[in-house]
């Protein structure tokens, strides 16, 4: 069991960046709690980098080469390879309209899917999986389609009451439709398969959202607090609305996510008291949470994840089109080209093409995005994305790395403390690992918190005592 899990995450992480290769071999088998995964060794998976949508951003810019560089690995991605892997899913996603009507969580369409863990199309968990398109609400109150996957466990639930539903907001995948977790999950290329497998092994059902714009025609609104939180809540609603055995309105729901997914999960528990009526939310896990985007933008500038700043800017423009003239006025040609390219990339391509980009080279003034974000109206745009000002009414596990180089720990500390002081039961866990390498310092706390988060949520689901942290013990 441990060997297969290590192999899976090692393959995925090693492909993303040369520096991340240092993380290969990290053991994470404890996440499933020893609940019955076959101890098999998966064969290497097809290349994640062969992604259909990744080629479209560079095509839109009129150049397939990296910024100021000659052709490299990021520009050799083949849409044909992804098309072969994605043949069964293509029709499901391509037929969705840009806008829809109905109530949040209404099911638009559904189709069979499969959970592949390590090997394409091989489900060690023997779960029952469905692709789902459902109704959610965007930043402006408009109804939009969002896609996701609902997986039902074949393992018994030994706790009291209904079987739990773990609703997962995924970590950063990219901005292209090819990056949708629901597409990658069936071919063994989705890193969120780790918590999915852990949940299924414990007898929990799972709902994994693709988040707005991944798998649908609209731009992915990366790091948009409201849209990510509402799409995560509506994923749980959609699972209930499938009317399948073991998932009802009485099912205890917990939100789960790390990194971008931590933001989605944290936003979901914040919004649940007002937006989540009708589902039985009982807890949340928010790991590596980008609670303060201004701090995060400063941290990733000139670092491996610098390209995701393009995801965020494109997402803000999609949610607030009135920002486009301002952004056009601030960026130079190189900056505009980065936005065009990142509009449809997956994270491996962005790592290969944009790692260590200095945002001062993208602006007409030579100022960094961190500096520009301190000026209005961008300052207010980012302030509106802050998480921590709306206390959840359910207990939340907050996990973070003390030396996370991509998402500074200060944002999570502030969020957890604000929640706690407002009355939320918070369990705060900080991974004290020393700095290791760029991006590794963000990945390792994700692995370190897997088993503790699963065990903590299991205690909540079973009605057993679970640890909490006094507000005074949350670091400042």
Tab-separated table of C-alpha atoms in Angstrom:
chain	number	residue	atom	x	y	z
A	1	UNK	CA	0.000	0.000	0.000
A	2	UNK	CA	2.676	2.493	1.017
A	3	UNK	CA	4.765	1.652	-2.048
A	4	UNK	CA	1.934	2.291	-4.489
A	5	UNK	CA	1.044	5.626	-2.905
A	6	UNK	CA	4.659	6.778	-2.879
A	7	UNK	CA	5.033	5.799	-6.527
A	8	UNK	CA	1.908	7.703	-7.549
A	9	UNK	CA	2.770	10.978	-5.861
A	10	UNK	CA	6.410	10.683	-6.865
A	11	UNK	CA	5.526	10.401	-10.557
A	12	UNK	CA	3.190	13.383	-10.424
A	13	UNK	CA	5.390	15.665	-8.341
A	14	UNK	CA	8.605	14.835	-10.176
A	15	UNK	CA	7.079	15.829	-13.504
A	16	UNK	CA	6.131	19.261	-12.241
A	17	UNK	CA	9.573	20.740	-11.577
A	18	UNK	CA	13.189	19.710	-11.284
A	19	UNK	CA	13.355	21.179	-7.795
A	20	UNK	CA	10.308	19.225	-6.696
A	21	UNK	CA	12.155	16.027	-7.554
A	22	UNK	CA	13.703	16.327	-4.102
A	23	UNK	CA	10.310	15.363	-2.702
A	24	UNK	CA	10.266	12.015	-4.521
A	25	UNK	CA	10.029	9.068	-2.202
A	26	UNK	CA	8.193	10.903	0.582
A	27	UNK	CA	5.863	8.400	2.244
A	28	UNK	CA	2.179	9.231	2.509
A	29	UNK	CA	0.549	5.851	2.877
A	30	UNK	CA	-0.748	6.685	6.335
A	31	UNK	CA	-3.388	8.940	4.754
A	32	UNK	CA	-5.653	5.990	4.083
A	33	UNK	CA	-5.411	4.800	7.651
A	34	UNK	CA	-4.540	1.244	6.667
A	35	UNK	CA	-8.040	0.664	5.342
A	36	UNK	CA	-7.540	-1.800	2.600
A	37	UNK	CA	-5.710	-0.520	-0.478
A	38	UNK	CA	-4.071	-3.275	-2.490
A	39	UNK	CA	-0.291	-3.242	-2.146
A	40	UNK	CA	0.362	-3.085	-5.856
A	41	UNK	CA	3.034	-1.178	-7.733
A	42	UNK	CA	1.517	0.999	-10.488
A	43	UNK	CA	3.237	1.204	-13.826
A	44	UNK	CA	4.296	4.660	-15.060
A	45	UNK	CA	1.356	6.768	-16.173
A	46	UNK	CA	1.089	8.552	-19.526
A	47	UNK	CA	2.607	12.023	-19.482
A	48	UNK	CA	0.487	14.551	-17.677
A	49	UNK	CA	2.093	17.237	-19.808
A	50	UNK	CA	0.339	15.984	-22.946
A	51	UNK	CA	-2.657	18.195	-22.330
A	52	UNK	CA	-5.098	19.453	-24.923
A	53	UNK	CA	-5.893	22.797	-23.385
A	54	UNK	CA	-2.285	23.685	-22.671
A	55	UNK	CA	-1.531	24.369	-26.305
A	56	UNK	CA	-4.338	26.879	-26.762
A	57	UNK	CA	-2.921	29.674	-24.614
A	58	UNK	CA	0.318	29.793	-26.581
A	59	UNK	CA	-1.575	29.609	-29.843
A	60	UNK	CA	-3.637	32.616	-28.825
A	61	UNK	CA	-0.468	34.623	-28.237
A	62	UNK	CA	0.832	33.871	-31.706
A	63	UNK	CA	3.863	32.092	-30.348
A	64	UNK	CA	4.427	28.717	-28.778
A	65	UNK	CA	7.791	29.620	-27.294
A	66	UNK	CA	8.469	30.583	-23.728
A	67	UNK	CA	8.838	34.229	-22.813
A	68	UNK	CA	11.997	35.341	-24.506
A	69	UNK	CA	13.301	31.792	-24.899
A	70	UNK	CA	13.692	29.218	-27.614
A	71	UNK	CA	11.398	26.249	-27.947
A	72	UNK	CA	11.506	24.028	-24.892
A	73	UNK	CA	9.675	21.099	-23.308
A	74	UNK	CA	6.684	23.258	-22.445
A	75	UNK	CA	6.094	23.936	-26.142
A	76	UNK	CA	6.161	20.309	-27.290
A	77	UNK	CA	2.890	19.325	-25.667
A	78	UNK	CA	0.629	17.351	-27.953
A	79	UNK	CA	-3.132	17.872	-27.992
A	80	UNK	CA	-3.498	14.563	-29.827
A	81	UNK	CA	-2.106	12.564	-26.910
A	82	UNK	CA	-4.528	14.152	-24.447
A	83	UNK	CA	-7.356	13.721	-26.936
A	84	UNK	CA	-6.773	9.967	-26.931
A	85	UNK	CA	-6.855	9.847	-23.122
A	86	UNK	CA	-9.822	12.188	-22.901
A	87	UNK	CA	-12.008	10.649	-25.614
A	88	UNK	CA	-14.694	9.444	-23.209
A	89	UNK	CA	-14.875	12.743	-21.324
A	90	UNK	CA	-14.675	15.178	-24.234
A	91	UNK	CA	-18.357	15.133	-25.194
A	92	UNK	CA	-19.480	15.556	-21.594
A	93	UNK	CA	-17.533	18.773	-21.069
A	94	UNK	CA	-17.731	20.285	-24.551
A	95	UNK	CA	-21.536	20.307	-24.636
A	96	UNK	CA	-21.999	22.535	-21.582
A	97	UNK	CA	-23.386	26.069	-22.086
A	98	UNK	CA	-21.678	29.158	-20.682
A	99	UNK	CA	-24.656	30.096	-18.498
A	100	UNK	CA	-27.507	28.061	-17.048
A	101	UNK	CA	-30.671	28.473	-15.012
A	102	UNK	CA	-31.862	26.618	-11.956
A	103	UNK	CA	-31.023	26.426	-8.285
A	104	UNK	CA	-27.510	26.062	-6.871
A	105	UNK	CA	-26.607	22.381	-6.798
A	106	UNK	CA	-29.107	21.340	-9.463
A	107	UNK	CA	-27.689	18.569	-11.637
A	108	UNK	CA	-27.408	19.603	-15.299
A	109	UNK	CA	-26.101	16.292	-16.589
A	110	UNK	CA	-24.321	13.176	-15.383
A	111	UNK	CA	-22.298	10.374	-16.934
A	112	UNK	CA	-20.302	7.355	-15.755
A	113	UNK	CA	-16.683	7.941	-14.804
A	114	UNK	CA	-13.896	5.977	-13.162
A	115	UNK	CA	-11.406	6.597	-10.392
A	116	UNK	CA	-7.906	5.615	-11.507
A	117	UNK	CA	-5.329	5.411	-8.749
A	118	UNK	CA	-1.810	5.218	-10.190
A	119	UNK	CA	-2.730	3.253	-13.320
A	120	UNK	CA	-4.954	4.772	-16.023
A	121	UNK	CA	-8.514	3.447	-15.839
A	122	UNK	CA	-7.672	1.057	-12.946
A	123	UNK	CA	-9.694	1.617	-9.764
A	124	UNK	CA	-8.093	-0.211	-6.841
A	125	UNK	CA	-10.863	1.113	-4.600
A	126	UNK	CA	-13.730	-0.413	-6.639
A	127	UNK	CA	-15.715	2.779	-6.148
A	128	UNK	CA	-18.736	3.915	-8.144
A	129	UNK	CA	-17.927	7.167	-9.928
A	130	UNK	CA	-19.955	9.690	-11.895
A	131	UNK	CA	-19.079	12.874	-13.727
A	132	UNK	CA	-21.490	15.634	-12.790
A	133	UNK	CA	-22.285	19.051	-14.234
A	134	UNK	CA	-24.165	21.231	-11.778
A	135	UNK	CA	-25.437	24.746	-11.212
A	136	UNK	CA	-23.441	27.212	-9.124
A	137	UNK	CA	-23.279	30.985	-8.707
A	138	UNK	CA	-20.531	33.306	-9.885
A	139	UNK	CA	-19.095	36.424	-8.297
A	140	UNK	CA	-21.882	38.537	-9.805
A	141	UNK	CA	-24.800	36.326	-8.798
A	142	UNK	CA	-25.208	34.706	-12.214
A	143	UNK	CA	-25.885	30.980	-12.539
A	144	UNK	CA	-22.992	29.086	-14.133
A	145	UNK	CA	-22.211	25.443	-14.884
A	146	UNK	CA	-19.466	23.743	-12.886
A	147	UNK	CA	-18.287	20.160	-13.215
A	148	UNK	CA	-17.042	17.588	-10.743
A	149	UNK	CA	-16.928	13.926	-9.809
A	150	UNK	CA	-18.909	12.003	-7.201
A	151	UNK	CA	-17.410	8.759	-5.914
A	152	UNK	CA	-19.181	6.245	-3.684
A	153	UNK	CA	-17.106	4.012	-1.453
A	154	UNK	CA	-17.301	0.229	-1.598
A	155	UNK	CA	-15.992	0.020	1.981
A	156	UNK	CA	-18.359	-0.167	4.957
A	157	UNK	CA	-18.968	2.897	7.101
A	158	UNK	CA	-18.608	1.701	10.678
A	159	UNK	CA	-19.606	4.902	12.422
A	160	UNK	CA	-23.026	5.856	13.691
A	161	UNK	CA	-25.460	7.603	11.408
A	162	UNK	CA	-25.276	8.271	7.660
A	163	UNK	CA	-22.122	7.715	5.626
A	164	UNK	CA	-20.009	10.925	5.474
A	165	UNK	CA	-19.433	12.967	2.313
A	166	UNK	CA	-15.971	14.514	1.939
A	167	UNK	CA	-16.222	17.422	-0.488
A	168	UNK	CA	-12.813	18.293	-1.921
A	169	UNK	CA	-11.716	21.596	-3.439
A	170	UNK	CA	-8.636	20.771	-5.539
A	171	UNK	CA	-5.218	22.346	-5.327
A	172	UNK	CA	-3.776	24.260	-8.261
A	173	UNK	CA	-4.304	22.416	-11.535
A	174	UNK	CA	-3.877	25.259	-14.045
A	175	UNK	CA	-6.263	27.407	-16.061
A	176	UNK	CA	-6.931	25.179	-19.070
A	177	UNK	CA	-9.917	22.910	-19.493
A	178	UNK	CA	-7.551	19.957	-19.903
A	179	UNK	CA	-6.517	20.443	-16.271
A	180	UNK	CA	-9.953	19.691	-14.820
A	181	UNK	CA	-9.539	17.150	-11.996
A	182	UNK	CA	-12.523	15.189	-13.303
A	183	UNK	CA	-10.630	14.559	-16.532
A	184	UNK	CA	-7.354	13.656	-14.848
A	185	UNK	CA	-8.916	11.462	-12.164
A	186	UNK	CA	-9.981	8.767	-14.610
A	187	UNK	CA	-6.538	8.466	-16.220
A	188	UNK	CA	-4.461	8.284	-13.038
A	189	UNK	CA	-2.933	11.755	-13.289
A	190	UNK	CA	-4.729	13.671	-10.531
A	191	UNK	CA	-2.825	14.286	-7.286
A	192	UNK	CA	-6.080	14.766	-5.397
A	193	UNK	CA	-6.443	11.004	-5.852
A	194	UNK	CA	-4.503	10.732	-2.585
A	195	UNK	CA	-7.175	12.242	-0.291
A	196	UNK	CA	-9.871	10.680	-2.489
A	197	UNK	CA	-8.393	7.228	-1.876
A	198	UNK	CA	-7.962	7.976	1.813
A	199	UNK	CA	-11.608	8.932	2.151
A	200	UNK	CA	-12.938	5.982	0.143
A	201	UNK	CA	-10.831	3.575	2.191
A	202	UNK	CA	-12.474	4.885	5.370
A	203	UNK	CA	-15.955	4.294	3.988
A	204	UNK	CA	-16.627	7.939	3.145
A	205	UNK	CA	-18.168	9.075	-0.106
A	206	UNK	CA	-16.380	11.836	-2.016
A	207	UNK	CA	-17.423	14.818	-4.121
A	208	UNK	CA	-14.530	16.482	-5.981
A	209	UNK	CA	-15.314	19.783	-7.702
A	210	UNK	CA	-13.413	20.969	-10.766
A	211	UNK	CA	-14.077	24.581	-9.650
A	212	UNK	CA	-15.481	27.236	-12.023
A	213	UNK	CA	-13.924	27.388	-15.472
A	214	UNK	CA	-12.033	24.091	-15.426
A	215	UNK	CA	-13.923	21.829	-17.805
A	216	UNK	CA	-16.351	24.553	-18.907
A	217	UNK	CA	-16.175	27.321	-21.499
A	218	UNK	CA	-15.593	30.238	-19.124
A	219	UNK	CA	-12.211	31.372	-17.800
A	220	UNK	CA	-11.118	29.691	-14.574
A	221	UNK	CA	-11.520	32.253	-11.790
A	222	UNK	CA	-8.391	31.225	-9.919
A	223	UNK	CA	-8.329	32.219	-6.236
A	224	UNK	CA	-11.719	33.926	-6.371
A	225	UNK	CA	-12.923	33.468	-2.807
A	226	UNK	CA	-16.656	33.636	-3.481
A	227	UNK	CA	-16.757	31.522	-6.641
A	228	UNK	CA	-14.504	28.787	-5.247
A	229	UNK	CA	-16.367	28.622	-1.950
A	230	UNK	CA	-19.794	28.537	-3.575
A	231	UNK	CA	-18.758	25.955	-6.174
A	232	UNK	CA	-17.447	23.724	-3.372
A	233	UNK	CA	-20.693	24.026	-1.414
A	234	UNK	CA	-22.745	23.391	-4.552
A	235	UNK	CA	-20.659	20.292	-5.298
A	236	UNK	CA	-21.974	18.803	-2.060
A	237	UNK	CA	-25.505	19.848	-3.012
A	238	UNK	CA	-25.136	18.241	-6.440
A	239	UNK	CA	-23.977	14.983	-4.854
A	240	UNK	CA	-27.131	14.962	-2.728
A	241	UNK	CA	-29.272	15.792	-5.767
A	242	UNK	CA	-27.998	12.737	-7.651
A	243	UNK	CA	-30.354	10.712	-5.430
A	244	UNK	CA	-27.940	7.801	-5.172
A	245	UNK	CA	-27.677	5.309	-2.341
A	246	UNK	CA	-25.657	6.543	0.615
A	247	UNK	CA	-25.776	10.288	-0.140
A	248	UNK	CA	-28.691	12.282	1.275
A	249	UNK	CA	-29.324	15.681	2.818
A	250	UNK	CA	-28.605	14.031	6.182
A	251	UNK	CA	-25.088	12.960	5.142
A	252	UNK	CA	-22.486	14.748	7.278
A	253	UNK	CA	-20.405	16.953	4.957
A	254	UNK	CA	-16.826	18.089	5.500
A	255	UNK	CA	-14.921	20.379	3.150
A	256	UNK	CA	-11.290	19.529	2.403
A	257	UNK	CA	-8.525	21.240	0.468
A	258	UNK	CA	-4.869	22.229	0.345
A	259	UNK	CA	-3.236	25.245	-1.324
A	260	UNK	CA	-5.761	26.639	-3.819
A	261	UNK	CA	-8.042	23.926	-2.455
A	262	UNK	CA	-7.370	25.171	1.062
A	263	UNK	CA	-8.678	28.528	-0.072
A	264	UNK	CA	-11.735	26.875	-1.589
A	265	UNK	CA	-12.419	24.819	1.531
A	266	UNK	CA	-11.844	27.764	3.873
A	267	UNK	CA	-14.150	29.943	1.785
A	268	UNK	CA	-16.759	27.174	1.810
A	269	UNK	CA	-16.842	26.878	5.608
A	270	UNK	CA	-17.041	30.676	5.838
A	271	UNK	CA	-19.913	30.915	3.354
A	272	UNK	CA	-21.795	27.814	4.526
A	273	UNK	CA	-23.833	29.579	7.263
A	274	UNK	CA	-25.427	31.843	4.639
A	275	UNK	CA	-24.998	30.019	1.311
A	276	UNK	CA	-24.986	26.395	2.418
A	277	UNK	CA	-28.528	25.950	3.631
A	278	UNK	CA	-29.891	22.456	3.132
A	279	UNK	CA	-26.668	20.473	3.501
A	280	UNK	CA	-25.357	19.050	6.755
A	281	UNK	CA	-21.931	20.715	7.055
A	282	UNK	CA	-20.096	19.458	10.142
A	283	UNK	CA	-16.392	20.316	9.669
A	284	UNK	CA	-13.629	21.500	7.375
A	285	UNK	CA	-9.926	21.069	6.667
A	286	UNK	CA	-8.029	24.008	5.138
A	287	UNK	CA	-4.353	23.353	4.477
A	288	UNK	CA	-1.732	25.652	2.969
A	289	UNK	CA	-4.442	28.283	2.678
A	290	UNK	CA	-3.752	31.448	0.625
A	291	UNK	CA	-5.824	33.531	3.027
A	292	UNK	CA	-3.990	36.733	2.065
A	293	UNK	CA	-3.335	36.964	-1.679
A	294	UNK	CA	-1.136	40.052	-1.384
A	295	UNK	CA	1.265	38.077	0.821
A	296	UNK	CA	1.097	35.100	-1.540
A	297	UNK	CA	1.794	37.235	-4.626
A	298	UNK	CA	4.888	38.657	-2.971
A	299	UNK	CA	6.095	35.189	-1.956
A	300	UNK	CA	5.828	33.509	-5.376
A	301	UNK	CA	7.289	36.348	-7.456
A	302	UNK	CA	10.631	35.120	-8.866
A	303	UNK	CA	9.844	31.639	-7.524
A	304	UNK	CA	8.802	28.372	-9.257
A	305	UNK	CA	5.079	29.198	-9.050
A	306	UNK	CA	5.383	32.713	-10.500
A	307	UNK	CA	3.266	31.716	-13.501
A	308	UNK	CA	0.150	31.236	-11.379
A	309	UNK	CA	0.030	35.010	-10.961
A	310	UNK	CA	-1.206	34.953	-14.551
A	311	UNK	CA	-3.984	32.550	-13.552
A	312	UNK	CA	-5.069	34.948	-10.810
A	313	UNK	CA	-5.034	38.092	-12.963
A	314	UNK	CA	-6.966	36.372	-15.743
A	315	UNK	CA	-9.474	35.140	-13.184
A	316	UNK	CA	-9.972	38.579	-11.656
A	317	UNK	CA	-10.561	40.071	-15.118
A	318	UNK	CA	-13.097	37.337	-15.890
A	319	UNK	CA	-14.975	38.083	-12.663
A	320	UNK	CA	-14.626	41.862	-13.005
A	321	UNK	CA	-14.241	42.797	-16.699
A	322	UNK	CA	-13.887	46.453	-15.738
A	323	UNK	CA	-10.352	45.611	-14.540
A	324	UNK	CA	-9.110	44.785	-18.047
A	325	UNK	CA	-8.329	48.371	-19.183
A	326	UNK	CA	-6.405	48.950	-15.955
A	327	UNK	CA	-4.395	45.740	-16.366
A	328	UNK	CA	-3.694	46.541	-20.020
A	329	UNK	CA	-2.391	49.932	-18.960
A	330	UNK	CA	-0.079	48.422	-16.316
A	331	UNK	CA	1.443	45.533	-18.282
A	332	UNK	CA	3.997	45.709	-21.063
A	333	UNK	CA	3.975	43.399	-24.081
A	334	UNK	CA	5.782	40.662	-22.173
A	335	UNK	CA	3.261	40.852	-19.361
A	336	UNK	CA	0.323	40.703	-21.759
A	337	UNK	CA	1.872	37.698	-23.480
A	338	UNK	CA	2.175	35.912	-20.136
A	339	UNK	CA	-1.539	36.479	-19.514
A	340	UNK	CA	-2.383	35.052	-22.946
A	341	UNK	CA	-0.254	31.979	-22.342
A	342	UNK	CA	-1.375	31.283	-18.783
A	343	UNK	CA	-5.051	31.653	-19.710
A	344	UNK	CA	-5.097	28.034	-20.860
A	345	UNK	CA	-2.085	26.287	-19.340
A	346	UNK	CA	-1.861	23.411	-16.901
A	347	UNK	CA	0.533	23.704	-13.984
A	348	UNK	CA	3.366	21.544	-15.426
A	349	UNK	CA	3.555	23.774	-18.498
A	350	UNK	CA	3.446	26.930	-16.387
A	351	UNK	CA	6.287	25.594	-14.246
A	352	UNK	CA	8.353	24.822	-17.327
A	353	UNK	CA	7.601	28.113	-19.056
A	354	UNK	CA	7.245	30.753	-16.343
A	355	UNK	CA	9.141	29.554	-13.253
A	356	UNK	CA	11.171	32.327	-11.605
A	357	UNK	CA	9.638	35.088	-13.733
A	358	UNK	CA	10.365	38.515	-12.233
A	359	UNK	CA	7.128	40.500	-12.386
A	360	UNK	CA	9.100	43.751	-12.631
A	361	UNK	CA	9.900	42.674	-16.200
A	362	UNK	CA	6.175	42.404	-16.985
A	363	UNK	CA	5.095	45.967	-16.157
A	364	UNK	CA	5.547	49.255	-18.004
A	365	UNK	CA	6.695	50.998	-14.824
A	366	UNK	CA	9.148	48.321	-13.764
A	367	UNK	CA	7.241	47.913	-10.509
A	368	UNK	CA	6.520	44.427	-9.189
A	369	UNK	CA	2.996	43.090	-8.889
A	370	UNK	CA	3.457	43.276	-5.123
A	371	UNK	CA	4.034	47.030	-5.417
A	372	UNK	CA	1.136	47.543	-7.825
A	373	UNK	CA	-1.152	45.546	-5.529
A	374	UNK	CA	-0.647	48.188	-2.842
A	375	UNK	CA	-2.386	50.755	-5.043
A	376	UNK	CA	-6.104	51.162	-5.680
A	377	UNK	CA	-8.185	49.606	-7.116
A	378	UNK	CA	-6.031	46.451	-6.979
A	379	UNK	CA	-5.582	46.821	-3.230
A	380	UNK	CA	-9.346	46.595	-2.690
A	381	UNK	CA	-9.687	43.713	-5.153
A	382	UNK	CA	-7.186	41.651	-3.163
A	383	UNK	CA	-8.612	42.735	0.189
A	384	UNK	CA	-11.997	41.374	-0.877
A	385	UNK	CA	-10.366	37.961	-1.365
A	386	UNK	CA	-9.038	37.747	2.204
A	387	UNK	CA	-10.250	34.759	4.190
A	388	UNK	CA	-10.708	34.952	7.946
A	389	UNK	CA	-13.296	37.693	8.399
A	390	UNK	CA	-16.376	35.435	8.360
A	391	UNK	CA	-16.239	32.886	11.215
A	392	UNK	CA	-17.416	29.360	10.334
A	393	UNK	CA	-20.036	27.742	12.546
A	394	UNK	CA	-18.353	24.308	12.379
A	395	UNK	CA	-14.942	23.139	13.655
A	396	UNK	CA	-12.042	23.605	11.239
A	397	UNK	CA	-8.590	21.991	11.056
A	398	UNK	CA	-6.067	24.548	9.772
A	399	UNK	CA	-2.730	23.106	8.669
A	400	UNK	CA	0.280	24.958	7.285
A	401	UNK	CA	4.041	24.737	6.949
A	402	UNK	CA	6.079	27.081	9.124
A	403	UNK	CA	8.507	27.640	6.258
A	404	UNK	CA	6.117	27.407	3.312
A	405	UNK	CA	7.907	29.391	0.597
A	406	UNK	CA	4.877	29.734	-1.694
A	407	UNK	CA	2.044	30.627	0.687
A	408	UNK	CA	3.429	32.389	3.776
A	409	UNK	CA	2.305	30.979	7.094
A	410	UNK	CA	1.310	34.402	8.433
A	411	UNK	CA	-1.915	34.387	6.427
A	412	UNK	CA	-3.021	31.055	7.900
A	413	UNK	CA	-2.093	32.140	11.415
A	414	UNK	CA	-4.141	35.309	11.101
A	415	UNK	CA	-7.101	33.464	9.569
A	416	UNK	CA	-7.111	30.780	12.267
A	417	UNK	CA	-6.752	33.296	15.087
A	418	UNK	CA	-9.527	35.543	13.738
A	419	UNK	CA	-11.853	32.575	13.425
A	420	UNK	CA	-10.974	31.338	16.897
A	421	UNK	CA	-11.475	34.736	18.523
A	422	UNK	CA	-14.881	34.980	16.823
A	423	UNK	CA	-15.964	31.678	18.383
A	424	UNK	CA	-15.046	29.022	15.813
A	425	UNK	CA	-13.504	25.798	17.143
A	426	UNK	CA	-10.110	25.671	15.416
A	427	UNK	CA	-7.424	23.021	15.493
A	428	UNK	CA	-4.223	24.677	14.295
A	429	UNK	CA	-1.321	22.464	13.238
A	430	UNK	CA	1.919	23.917	11.924
A	431	UNK	CA	4.537	21.716	10.267
A	432	UNK	CA	7.914	22.796	11.724
A	433	UNK	CA	10.109	21.477	8.905
A	434	UNK	CA	13.164	23.618	8.097
A	435	UNK	CA	13.506	25.127	4.607
A	436	UNK	CA	14.451	22.428	2.091
A	437	UNK	CA	14.034	23.737	-1.466
A	438	UNK	CA	11.760	26.008	-3.503
A	439	UNK	CA	8.253	24.577	-3.835
A	440	UNK	CA	9.247	21.545	-1.762
A	441	UNK	CA	8.589	23.729	1.279
A	442	UNK	CA	4.980	24.004	0.093
A	443	UNK	CA	4.543	20.351	-0.905
A	444	UNK	CA	5.920	18.662	2.221
A	445	UNK	CA	3.380	20.191	4.655
A	446	UNK	CA	0.618	18.903	2.367
A	447	UNK	CA	1.936	15.380	2.831
A	448	UNK	CA	2.576	15.885	6.531
A	449	UNK	CA	-1.025	16.962	7.184
A	450	UNK	CA	-2.763	14.211	5.193
A	451	UNK	CA	-3.113	11.612	7.936
A	452	UNK	CA	-3.699	14.082	10.808
A	453	UNK	CA	-6.462	15.813	8.842
A	454	UNK	CA	-8.141	12.529	7.911
A	455	UNK	CA	-7.964	11.264	11.492
A	456	UNK	CA	-9.338	14.541	12.869
A	457	UNK	CA	-12.250	14.552	10.408
A	458	UNK	CA	-12.933	10.906	11.216
A	459	UNK	CA	-13.302	11.805	14.888
A	460	UNK	CA	-15.772	14.560	14.002
A	461	UNK	CA	-17.772	12.234	11.760
A	462	UNK	CA	-17.933	9.588	14.495
A	463	UNK	CA	-18.973	12.026	17.193
A	464	UNK	CA	-15.777	11.386	19.140
A	465	UNK	CA	-13.628	13.992	20.913
A	466	UNK	CA	-11.294	15.900	18.598
A	467	UNK	CA	-8.461	18.270	19.493
A	468	UNK	CA	-8.817	22.043	19.292
A	469	UNK	CA	-6.345	24.855	19.870
A	470	UNK	CA	-6.863	27.715	22.296
A	471	UNK	CA	-6.725	31.082	20.593
A	472	UNK	CA	-3.691	32.130	22.598
A	473	UNK	CA	-1.708	29.155	21.309
A	474	UNK	CA	-2.137	30.076	17.643
A	475	UNK	CA	1.150	31.798	16.681
A	476	UNK	CA	1.187	35.447	15.684
